[in-house]
Amino acid sequence: MTELRFGVIGAGYMGKAYAIALSEVATVYELGIRIGKEMIASASAAGAAEAAARLGFARSTGDWRALVADPAVDVVAIAAPTPFHRDMALAALAAGKHMICEKPLAATAPEAAGMARAAAGAAAGAGVRTMVGFNYIQTPATQLAREMIAGDELGQIIRFSGTHNEDFLMDPEAPHGWRLEAAQVGRAGAMGDVASHLVNLARFLCGPIETVVADTQVVHPARPGPGGPRPVENDDQGNILCRFASGVMGNLQGSRIQAGRKMGLAYEITGTKGAVFFDQERPGELHYYDARDRAGRRGFRRLLTEPGHGEYGRFCTGAGHGYGYNDMIVSEMAALVRAIDTGGPLWPDFAAGYEAACVIDAMLKSVDERRWVAVAEISEGLG
Amino acid sequence: MTELRFGVIGAGYMGKAYAIALSEVATVYELGIRIGKEMIASASAAGAAEAAARLGFARSTGDWRALVADPAVDVVAIAAPTPFHRDMALAALAAGKHMICEKPLAATAPEAAGMARAAAGAAAGAGVRTMVGFNYIQTPATQLAREMIAGDELGQIIRFSGTHNEDFLMDPEAPHGWRLEAAQVGRAGAMGDVASHLVNLARFLCGPIETVVADTQVVHPARPGPGGPRPVENDDQGNILCRFASGVMGNLQGSRIQAGRKMGLAYEITGTKGAVFFDQERPGELHYYDARDRAGRRGFRRLLTEPGHGEYGRFCTGAGHGYGYNDMIVSEMAALVRAIDTGGPLWPDFAAGYEAACVIDAMLKSVDERRWVAVAEISEGLG
Amino acid sequence: MTELRFGVIGAGYMGKAYAIALSEVATVYELGIRIGKEMIASASAAGAAEAAARLGFARSTGDWRALVADPAVDVVAIAAPTPFHRDMALAALAAGKHMICEKPLAATAPEAAGMARAAAGAAAGAGVRTMVGFNYIQTPATQLAREMIAGDELGQIIRFSGTHNEDFLMDPEAPHGWRLEAAQVGRAGAMGDVASHLVNLARFLCGPIETVVADTQVVHPARPGPGGPRPVENDDQGNILCRFASGVMGNLQGSRIQAGRKMGLAYEITGTKGAVFFDQERPGELHYYDARDRAGRRGFRRLLTEPGHGEYGRFCTGAGHGYGYNDMIVSEMAALVRAIDTGGPLWPDFAAGYEAACVIDAMLKSVDERRWVAVAEISEGLG
Amino acid sequence: MTELRFGVIGAGYMGKAYAIALSEVATVYELGIRIGKEMIASASAAGAAEAAARLGFARSTGDWRALVADPAVDVVAIAAPTPFHRDMALAALAAGKHMICEKPLAATAPEAAGMARAAAGAAAGAGVRTMVGFNYIQTPATQLAREMIAGDELGQIIRFSGTHNEDFLMDPEAPHGWRLEAAQVGRAGAMGDVASHLVNLARFLCGPIETVVADTQVVHPARPGPGGPRPVENDDQGNILCRFASGVMGNLQGSRIQAGRKMGLAYEITGTKGAVFFDQERPGELHYYDARDRAGRRGFRRLLTEPGHGEYGRFCTGAGHGYGYNDMIVSEMAALVRAIDTGGPLWPDFAAGYEAACVIDAMLKSVDERRWVAVAEISEGLG
């Protein structure tokens, strides 16, 4: 393969992040493949044209269906709000396009199931590859945690405790919007939006989640809308207890109103021989406790990420030099490009996105029925 | 009052801690009352005599009942293992002695109820004062957190997340002992032993807990005993979701096998205007986020404890000079002495110890029945 | 301007870093200018061709003089070792090329003076712009520190304490190389290589340095070379006391053998109203103490960088999402491109690089003569 | 020995600290010796009587000479301001009393020399033991650092960097007082007061200091006095570069106006195999880097102090449970009592106090003469 041409749908925050990543991924990863920024789609033709000029796309369109159908687009990146994911993804799959779609994959598990089934079909047919934009698993510190678990450095894993707490909606006067409407994004609020990252991360590190019991809360029941206060229809914060298929005990917290937490995706993983903890607000370090250290000299070590830890070495050859937000997106793009190029594995794909959605829906059911719920009660299977 | 004479039962770790505190409390608090180290009891007369010489008690006994009955003992400090608490406390209450008893108050809520009822009777009769040794609430940083909540500095509290994780039993070859036997300490293991501190702390800061759902686990089902492996009869780790009477969402974790955590009593309390977090491994600091700080200059502040924060000023006049383990015990003793002297309030008393026990028993019931349990299902009332 | 074409000399670590930055800078900064990766030069034609393919340059050459002379190259980026800087820069200036040159500008202050004089001539003539690659001043946290100082948030500055300690040569068996030869890089070792970043940073934040007294040390006097041990000819570590022209007291430390420090560029700046501290190993946070906070609630705040702090918002719209090594290089490139495009100010230029070199040479003189040395004793003026 | 009776001179901050320590030291250290709080002296008889009642001394006096001469006082603790140290110490030595004297030992090196000479005489004669109250070296984390150095865990030590920065005088309107008068405390201000702790600590960990070059500054030249502004006669902040006799490079900073630093006694010690760093604001932890850890798993470990680290186990049997300000004073007292009881070694004694004073006076000379000064230029020898 010598070139792969991307079409990006959405010219906001994530649209720009994808544009940045597409600009540099071939250089960072020394891919030897040209990555084309072929087209960008936005809500209006004028806006899209402006974005194309600003972000360096060759062409633009005010109609995402045109982008999806364009023969010069090999890969579609969906950077539009969640309510649009399904239609965009199904159209792109029907057109045989490879795809990365922002998280969460869909508003509900059944919706995600449909997308995952379509993806499986397109994979079987045209060899289409799909990916969900759970970017945080790309952080080298988290990649390192996974390697340590796989390499038995922590012994048998017995506990996962994680949070994804932010405070972007802590002001009760922050305006209403689509993220707060059940019809748009489903009944999971902070838990579906931010904490879906945590669910995916927990599965990345500790495997499938089998059962959950949860509690959620809408703290600010109404927020200012255009014509006065409008009801908030999904949770501001939530807690989940879970068990993984492996028997590991889990504890997951999410929030969009957690005062002071800006990128509070953090976890501690405990094993029988050691432990690690991590905080995305300090993405360059993984703290590691090795119980086999000699007596009196045991303590959590601050490992600064360095070449050899996940993909860090692609970005920088010095230890502890810093790893940024866009670097994760670059690593995502590299994973997608390689998978398309080589046919090798790619994770998280749409099936994984669906499995994360099942955990969220199991959480909702647990809250509704005030009981432990097996994720299998939600999952319909994709076969 | 000019003198108060203490009898301490137990000459181990906590017996020594009490002895230290009794030695210095009058000086630290400038009480103007002489605190007598009248008597110490241990399992044998010889051991007690040796402890008295070492720790500076006037007299000693191999029979705790003699101590409890001694007319020269005004206050009894029970520093014996949990299985002995009930008999000792009931005897001391019957003898009209004031008392501090190590935590947890008893192995089960019904046992604690009996003790609390006896304490209420002795209080009504002889004006007896009781206290449970949940020492960590004395930490100035935690006292400060409480003042900030009371002073509305954080706004309406919406979340409490806490842990009390340690790793003193993480080695599967650590020997069996009474802490692992249901007949001795009840069916709550790490959750009854270490996490009872967290339950008490959560109640200190956020008020009564109303409902719980929990998950616990015995990770190492057997440990070496004198005659071979013996079964472990209570949890190594556990998680609780709860709601406080105030509506605050709660999340409590406990462990005795959490690799790398030595005194991992930590919490984050989030309100609508700000938040605090704390870690007992760094007892001299409370981290405080004030959402009213000006834009671009908001962040968690590391407040080093100083005079004006709880009882810190009694110990030291310089900010950030350090606050130690024994300092907490001194503050406990001062609270007890003052309450005896003045008749003022004292917390946590045996009633509070019982209420903490009810939360733990509600947790056990939740695990047994895999459902949310109201603490009121356990609590029998002390009336 | 619609396009700016770059030629990069050097295909190692920094050559790649420049290639990455050139790939993405137009997208990140939404420049509306095409940035061309026109040519890369390396030691051999074959190596350069391979690098061009890998890193995405249109053309390549084994002769840097060809690159410098090429009419299609508008800007030269010198990513070659220090010993080559002078010849390359003088040739490029003679050819009227804009330029970014890696730090330190040259091996000695006189050498740097020649380059700065040539730069001044080229600026006066062809309007040539020059920059020295002291990238760390681009970190948003450090940009924020500068804004806070300028905005009088810290009051009158009274102290600057900084380190740039790393440990990449701590192993005494690490092989000898050009960085250890006086003929190649001058008599300043760690102090010229890593600590020149610190000198530039100190000047960025607190202005010119007037006097210095210093101490340096070669800890490992010989290292393995091809034919046996070879002498190390410059310092492994050093300390500088200084005074800034403003009267601020300064303290600067550098090392290449500081066990455990990987990117230990850290500083604390104290003023009469507050202070900040920073550590490049945690590049996303600036710690800020405001003495005007109310009593009992004062403490260093951890400010997570966010839009509004330096150039952070160009990279990411969420606070605390992480800022990486390459992001700094991108900001450097953006500054250079904008200065070329608009004729606006650009810092640090070659004159600033020369001034940093004077501080280093004053340090050497101080060590030689064991006395305080005025930087003016070194500086010859560029006029 | 069965009893040791103490007389404390001074009823302020340090007088109380000594009283606390005397109350508990026998219990904490299980000494088997009764420690008598025999007498306290203060400026007036009434004040002393009140202090005796409050702090639990048997007797009191308004005349320190009476205390020093009292036959029932075995040991004198001088907790009076620096200007009084010499007369008090000389009188006590003449009376054959053992002694602990607050730091700094005296206002100048010559004054300290006289005291050290008298102490040597009294030691040779009556076997009198002396100690200077440089309490911070008692911190278990610092004791551990010393053990690690002695045990070659860090390899050859190559660097000591330390600070003792506080901000108790950062407000320019803080009133004038004796600490700011050269006639009272000498010409070293922050450097003599707080940074003398750092000098002693550096010597404790790395041995004698041989040469220094320094810079100091009075930032606020006048402060409000009773009758208007009065001049400040000694430094607010200072920096020292030094070399130890061992060749170790040193860097020492002191301040009383360092915004945000409350107990900023911190150090980093680097060796050829590893390093440690410490901050007294987090007294319970020593950070340790071991370069022999396996590749990719190296990082500073946070060692929480525990039994086996210095004297920690005397205070608490659990790791990471906290170590407080008064605990250090208890350890000092225990060291003094043991030395008196057994005749064993005791450090820092008055000779060590004198040696620290010589470093400070060498610093002053370096500032006066703007040159490197050998400590031997100051030291007169005590022989």
PDB file of N, CA and C in Angstrom, chain B residues 64-65 68 78 80-94 99 101-102 104-116 118 183-184 350:
ATOM      1  N   TRP B  64      -7.455  -9.020  84.206  1.00  0.00           N
ATOM      2  CA  TRP B  64      -8.090  -7.745  83.831  1.00  0.00           C
ATOM      3  C   TRP B  64      -9.283  -7.425  84.711  1.00  0.00           C
ATOM      4  N   ARG B  65      -9.917  -8.466  85.268  1.00  0.00           N
ATOM      5  CA  ARG B  65     -11.084  -8.199  86.120  1.00  0.00           C
ATOM      6  C   ARG B  65     -10.664  -7.443  87.385  1.00  0.00           C
ATOM      7  N   VAL B  68     -10.326  -3.814  86.364  1.00  0.00           N
ATOM      8  CA  VAL B  68     -11.637  -3.184  86.175  1.00  0.00           C
ATOM      9  C   VAL B  68     -12.298  -2.877  87.524  1.00  0.00           C
ATOM     10  N   ILE B  78      -9.298  -0.174  76.925  1.00  0.00           N
ATOM     11  CA  ILE B  78      -9.280  -1.566  76.472  1.00  0.00           C
ATOM     12  C   ILE B  78      -8.472  -1.665  75.186  1.00  0.00           C
ATOM     13  N   ALA B  80      -7.139  -4.639  74.230  1.00  0.00           N
ATOM     14  CA  ALA B  80      -7.068  -6.083  73.996  1.00  0.00           C
ATOM     15  C   ALA B  80      -7.724  -6.402  72.657  1.00  0.00           C
ATOM     16  N   PRO B  81      -7.505  -7.625  72.135  1.00  0.00           N
ATOM     17  CA  PRO B  81      -8.120  -7.988  70.857  1.00  0.00           C
ATOM     18  C   PRO B  81      -9.654  -7.928  70.911  1.00  0.00           C
ATOM     19  N   THR B  82     -10.252  -7.764  69.753  1.00  0.00           N
ATOM     20  CA  THR B  82     -11.700  -7.604  69.623  1.00  0.00           C
ATOM     21  C   THR B  82     -12.510  -8.657  70.386  1.00  0.00           C
ATOM     22  N   PRO B  83     -12.132  -9.930  70.329  1.00  0.00           N
ATOM     23  CA  PRO B  83     -12.988 -10.933  70.985  1.00  0.00           C
ATOM     24  C   PRO B  83     -13.198 -10.664  72.483  1.00  0.00           C
ATOM     25  N   PHE B  84     -12.313  -9.901  73.098  1.00  0.00           N
ATOM     26  CA  PHE B  84     -12.435  -9.641  74.533  1.00  0.00           C
ATOM     27  C   PHE B  84     -13.226  -8.379  74.863  1.00  0.00           C
ATOM     28  N   HIS B  85     -13.484  -7.559  73.848  1.00  0.00           N
ATOM     29  CA  HIS B  85     -14.051  -6.236  74.127  1.00  0.00           C
ATOM     30  C   HIS B  85     -15.339  -6.306  74.954  1.00  0.00           C
ATOM     31  N   ARG B  86     -16.245  -7.173  74.552  1.00  0.00           N
ATOM     32  CA  ARG B  86     -17.544  -7.155  75.203  1.00  0.00           C
ATOM     33  C   ARG B  86     -17.460  -7.439  76.698  1.00  0.00           C
ATOM     34  N   ASP B  87     -16.825  -8.508  77.048  1.00  0.00           N
ATOM     35  CA  ASP B  87     -16.783  -8.857  78.476  1.00  0.00           C
ATOM     36  C   ASP B  87     -16.080  -7.776  79.285  1.00  0.00           C
ATOM     37  N   MET B  88     -15.001  -7.289  78.760  1.00  0.00           N
ATOM     38  CA  MET B  88     -14.248  -6.259  79.478  1.00  0.00           C
ATOM     39  C   MET B  88     -15.087  -4.988  79.644  1.00  0.00           C
ATOM     40  N   ALA B  89     -15.715  -4.581  78.545  1.00  0.00           N
ATOM     41  CA  ALA B  89     -16.470  -3.330  78.593  1.00  0.00           C
ATOM     42  C   ALA B  89     -17.666  -3.461  79.532  1.00  0.00           C
ATOM     43  N   LEU B  90     -18.350  -4.588  79.451  1.00  0.00           N
ATOM     44  CA  LEU B  90     -19.527  -4.737  80.306  1.00  0.00           C
ATOM     45  C   LEU B  90     -19.126  -4.743  81.779  1.00  0.00           C
ATOM     46  N   ALA B  91     -18.026  -5.405  82.088  1.00  0.00           N
ATOM     47  CA  ALA B  91     -17.550  -5.416  83.479  1.00  0.00           C
ATOM     48  C   ALA B  91     -17.153  -4.016  83.934  1.00  0.00           C
ATOM     49  N   ALA B  92     -16.472  -3.300  83.078  1.00  0.00           N
ATOM     50  CA  ALA B  92     -16.029  -1.953  83.447  1.00  0.00           C
ATOM     51  C   ALA B  92     -17.231  -1.020  83.619  1.00  0.00           C
ATOM     52  N   LEU B  93     -18.191  -1.156  82.720  1.00  0.00           N
ATOM     53  CA  LEU B  93     -19.392  -0.321  82.840  1.00  0.00           C
ATOM     54  C   LEU B  93     -20.124  -0.650  84.133  1.00  0.00           C
ATOM     55  N   ALA B  94     -20.189  -1.927  84.444  1.00  0.00           N
ATOM     56  CA  ALA B  94     -20.857  -2.331  85.685  1.00  0.00           C
ATOM     57  C   ALA B  94     -20.149  -1.740  86.894  1.00  0.00           C
ATOM     58  N   MET B  99     -14.437   4.920  79.937  1.00  0.00           N
ATOM     59  CA  MET B  99     -13.775   3.919  79.123  1.00  0.00           C
ATOM     60  C   MET B  99     -13.464   4.376  77.702  1.00  0.00           C
ATOM     61  N   CYS B 101     -12.418   2.117  74.298  1.00  0.00           N
ATOM     62  CA  CYS B 101     -12.272   0.743  73.814  1.00  0.00           C
ATOM     63  C   CYS B 101     -11.779   0.774  72.375  1.00  0.00           C
ATOM     64  N   GLU B 102     -10.799  -0.065  72.082  1.00  0.00           N
ATOM     65  CA  GLU B 102     -10.280  -0.139  70.721  1.00  0.00           C
ATOM     66  C   GLU B 102     -11.380  -0.490  69.722  1.00  0.00           C
ATOM     67  N   PRO B 104     -12.643  -2.523  66.180  1.00  0.00           N
ATOM     68  CA  PRO B 104     -14.072  -2.229  66.216  1.00  0.00           C
ATOM     69  C   PRO B 104     -14.631  -2.544  67.593  1.00  0.00           C
ATOM     70  N   LEU B 105     -15.749  -1.934  67.908  1.00  0.00           N
ATOM     71  CA  LEU B 105     -16.299  -2.087  69.254  1.00  0.00           C
ATOM     72  C   LEU B 105     -16.537  -3.564  69.573  1.00  0.00           C
ATOM     73  N   ALA B 106     -17.094  -4.291  68.607  1.00  0.00           N
ATOM     74  CA  ALA B 106     -17.391  -5.706  68.853  1.00  0.00           C
ATOM     75  C   ALA B 106     -17.385  -6.457  67.537  1.00  0.00           C
ATOM     76  N   ALA B 107     -17.544  -7.775  67.623  1.00  0.00           N
ATOM     77  CA  ALA B 107     -17.470  -8.616  66.431  1.00  0.00           C
ATOM     78  C   ALA B 107     -18.718  -8.504  65.575  1.00  0.00           C
ATOM     79  N   THR B 108     -19.832  -8.175  66.188  1.00  0.00           N
ATOM     80  CA  THR B 108     -21.089  -8.093  65.430  1.00  0.00           C
ATOM     81  C   THR B 108     -21.917  -6.923  65.956  1.00  0.00           C
ATOM     82  N   ALA B 109     -22.898  -6.533  65.175  1.00  0.00           N
ATOM     83  CA  ALA B 109     -23.766  -5.440  65.587  1.00  0.00           C
ATOM     84  C   ALA B 109     -24.578  -5.800  66.841  1.00  0.00           C
ATOM     85  N   PRO B 110     -25.139  -6.997  66.927  1.00  0.00           N
ATOM     86  CA  PRO B 110     -25.893  -7.314  68.154  1.00  0.00           C
ATOM     87  C   PRO B 110     -25.010  -7.234  69.400  1.00  0.00           C
ATOM     88  N   GLU B 111     -23.778  -7.715  69.311  1.00  0.00           N
ATOM     89  CA  GLU B 111     -22.851  -7.630  70.429  1.00  0.00           C
ATOM     90  C   GLU B 111     -22.593  -6.157  70.780  1.00  0.00           C
ATOM     91  N   ALA B 112     -22.358  -5.345  69.750  1.00  0.00           N
ATOM     92  CA  ALA B 112     -22.125  -3.918  69.975  1.00  0.00           C
ATOM     93  C   ALA B 112     -23.364  -3.258  70.568  1.00  0.00           C
ATOM     94  N   ALA B 113     -24.536  -3.727  70.148  1.00  0.00           N
ATOM     95  CA  ALA B 113     -25.781  -3.146  70.681  1.00  0.00           C
ATOM     96  C   ALA B 113     -25.849  -3.334  72.187  1.00  0.00           C
ATOM     97  N   GLY B 114     -25.475  -4.533  72.617  1.00  0.00           N
ATOM     98  CA  GLY B 114     -25.488  -4.793  74.059  1.00  0.00           C
ATOM     99  C   GLY B 114     -24.544  -3.863  74.803  1.00  0.00           C
ATOM    100  N   MET B 115     -23.407  -3.646  74.247  1.00  0.00           N
ATOM    101  CA  MET B 115     -22.421  -2.763  74.882  1.00  0.00           C
ATOM    102  C   MET B 115     -22.924  -1.318  74.898  1.00  0.00           C
ATOM    103  N   ALA B 116     -23.517  -0.910  73.782  1.00  0.00           N
ATOM    104  CA  ALA B 116     -24.000   0.465  73.695  1.00  0.00           C
ATOM    105  C   ALA B 116     -25.149   0.685  74.673  1.00  0.00           C
ATOM    106  N   ALA B 118     -25.591  -0.941  77.501  1.00  0.00           N
ATOM    107  CA  ALA B 118     -24.989  -0.872  78.842  1.00  0.00           C
ATOM    108  C   ALA B 118     -24.340   0.485  79.070  1.00  0.00           C
ATOM    109  N   ALA B 183     -15.513 -16.798  64.473  1.00  0.00           N
ATOM    110  CA  ALA B 183     -15.935 -16.932  65.876  1.00  0.00           C
ATOM    111  C   ALA B 183     -15.263 -15.874  66.757  1.00  0.00           C
ATOM    112  N   GLN B 184     -14.156 -15.382  66.334  1.00  0.00           N
ATOM    113  CA  GLN B 184     -13.424 -14.389  67.129  1.00  0.00           C
ATOM    114  C   GLN B 184     -13.841 -12.953  66.795  1.00  0.00           C
ATOM    115  N   PHE B 350     -19.907   4.782  72.458  1.00  0.00           N
ATOM    116  CA  PHE B 350     -20.312   3.401  72.142  1.00  0.00           C
ATOM    117  C   PHE B 350     -21.527   3.369  71.205  1.00  0.00           C
TER     118      PHE B 350
END
